[in-house]
Amino acid sequence: MGSYSQKDVVFLLKDISDVMPESSTQDREEAVQSGTHYSEMLPIEYKPSEEYIKLFHLSLAQYKERLAIATGVVAEQIIKERGKDAVLVSLARAGTPIGILIKRYILFKYGIDVPHYSVSIIRGRGIDENAMKYIFENHPSESIQFVDGWTGKGAIKKELNEAVAHLNKTYGTNISDTMAVLADPGYCVTIYGTRGDFLIPSACLNSTVSGLVSRTVLNSEFINPADYHGAKYYRELESEDLSLHFIETIADQFTLVKEEVERHLEAMTASEPTWQGLADIKKIQDDFGIENINLIKPGVGETTRVLLRRVPWRILVKSLDNADLEHIRLLAEERNVPIEEYPDMSYSCCGLIKPLKEGN
């Protein structure tokens, strides 16, 4: 499944491309805010506009070195923590390209081709247990390392904590719930490349930079108890696919940033998660009278996604002068979404989703 090579990643997902209908952004927003779980619907994904493609290429050119350094920093920490028998388990779909980059860096630096799987984890529904059973059976002695792209409120990290506790109790395993990310502006994890909040370009283009794979789906109408969680492969977007271009552009930087990676590792100090981001979100919730915390999407990556796929209400930015937020200004202007300066947060920006009815 997907447009990546199996040498880069194995997707443990059920292909539901031809059986499940898609829902528009507005229909999905109304359904989610009326109580339907987001994982029960499949979004329509359109050919990216010229503006989004331009944004992707500009941000990739701007941040490729920073991304390569963060990848190396994370990869080195994984080798230190898990050893050379590590198995990378990316959380689909944002974690998948990041897992590929980490796998590529470990191969580049150590000559070790670590296994890499992509599995589904869904807020409020947990991790794909069937996929994890497959990994346990095929890698009984290896050390599993979960990978995601970035942190926001930390909801997926909390979901992972609960899922791993359940797995260890059910299967007698002793896997770690540590999650490695490139950027941790929410201060939620111990393995990270940076706690700076900048755009990871894979947040821009949905499936066309994620192996043409959809968000994961868990809907009993299409997914049986013995199945993996589902996803669609967007074959109709193959001519727009930039997934490998993203990987190769950053991987090409690895030889250039080796010394910088070492400098970053030396400068890092042991730092336990403070969950500062979540405290900031709760303050935003109070300040703006937002009843449902899930309508607050912090960080550059999540704010970008709000502007691309949700129905935004307003955008908060820590500083109006932040050059890293040019694309946020572009997207907000395009969608007539107001931007407001809100300096009292750890994130560079935060997207607020419009409640579609009272009580949200």
PDB file of C-alpha atoms in Angstrom, residues 285 288-296 355 358-360:
ATOM      1  CA  GLN A 285      -9.681  27.643  26.175  1.00  0.00           C
ATOM      2  CA  PHE A 288     -11.762  32.438  24.297  1.00  0.00           C
ATOM      3  CA  GLY A 289     -14.609  30.544  25.993  1.00  0.00           C
ATOM      4  CA  ILE A 290     -14.076  27.353  23.967  1.00  0.00           C
ATOM      5  CA  GLU A 291     -15.949  24.458  25.540  1.00  0.00           C
ATOM      6  CA  ASN A 292     -14.421  21.652  23.447  1.00  0.00           C
ATOM      7  CA  ILE A 293     -10.614  21.529  23.740  1.00  0.00           C
ATOM      8  CA  ASN A 294     -10.433  19.475  20.517  1.00  0.00           C
ATOM      9  CA  LEU A 295     -11.351  22.640  18.607  1.00  0.00           C
ATOM     10  CA  ILE A 296      -7.951  24.115  19.594  1.00  0.00           C
ATOM     11  CA  PRO A 355     -17.967  25.742  16.537  1.00  0.00           C
ATOM     12  CA  GLU A 358     -23.867  26.213  20.433  1.00  0.00           C
ATOM     13  CA  GLY A 359     -22.428  23.841  23.032  1.00  0.00           C
ATOM     14  CA  ASN A 360     -19.169  23.193  21.176  1.00  0.00           C
TER      15      ASN A 360
END
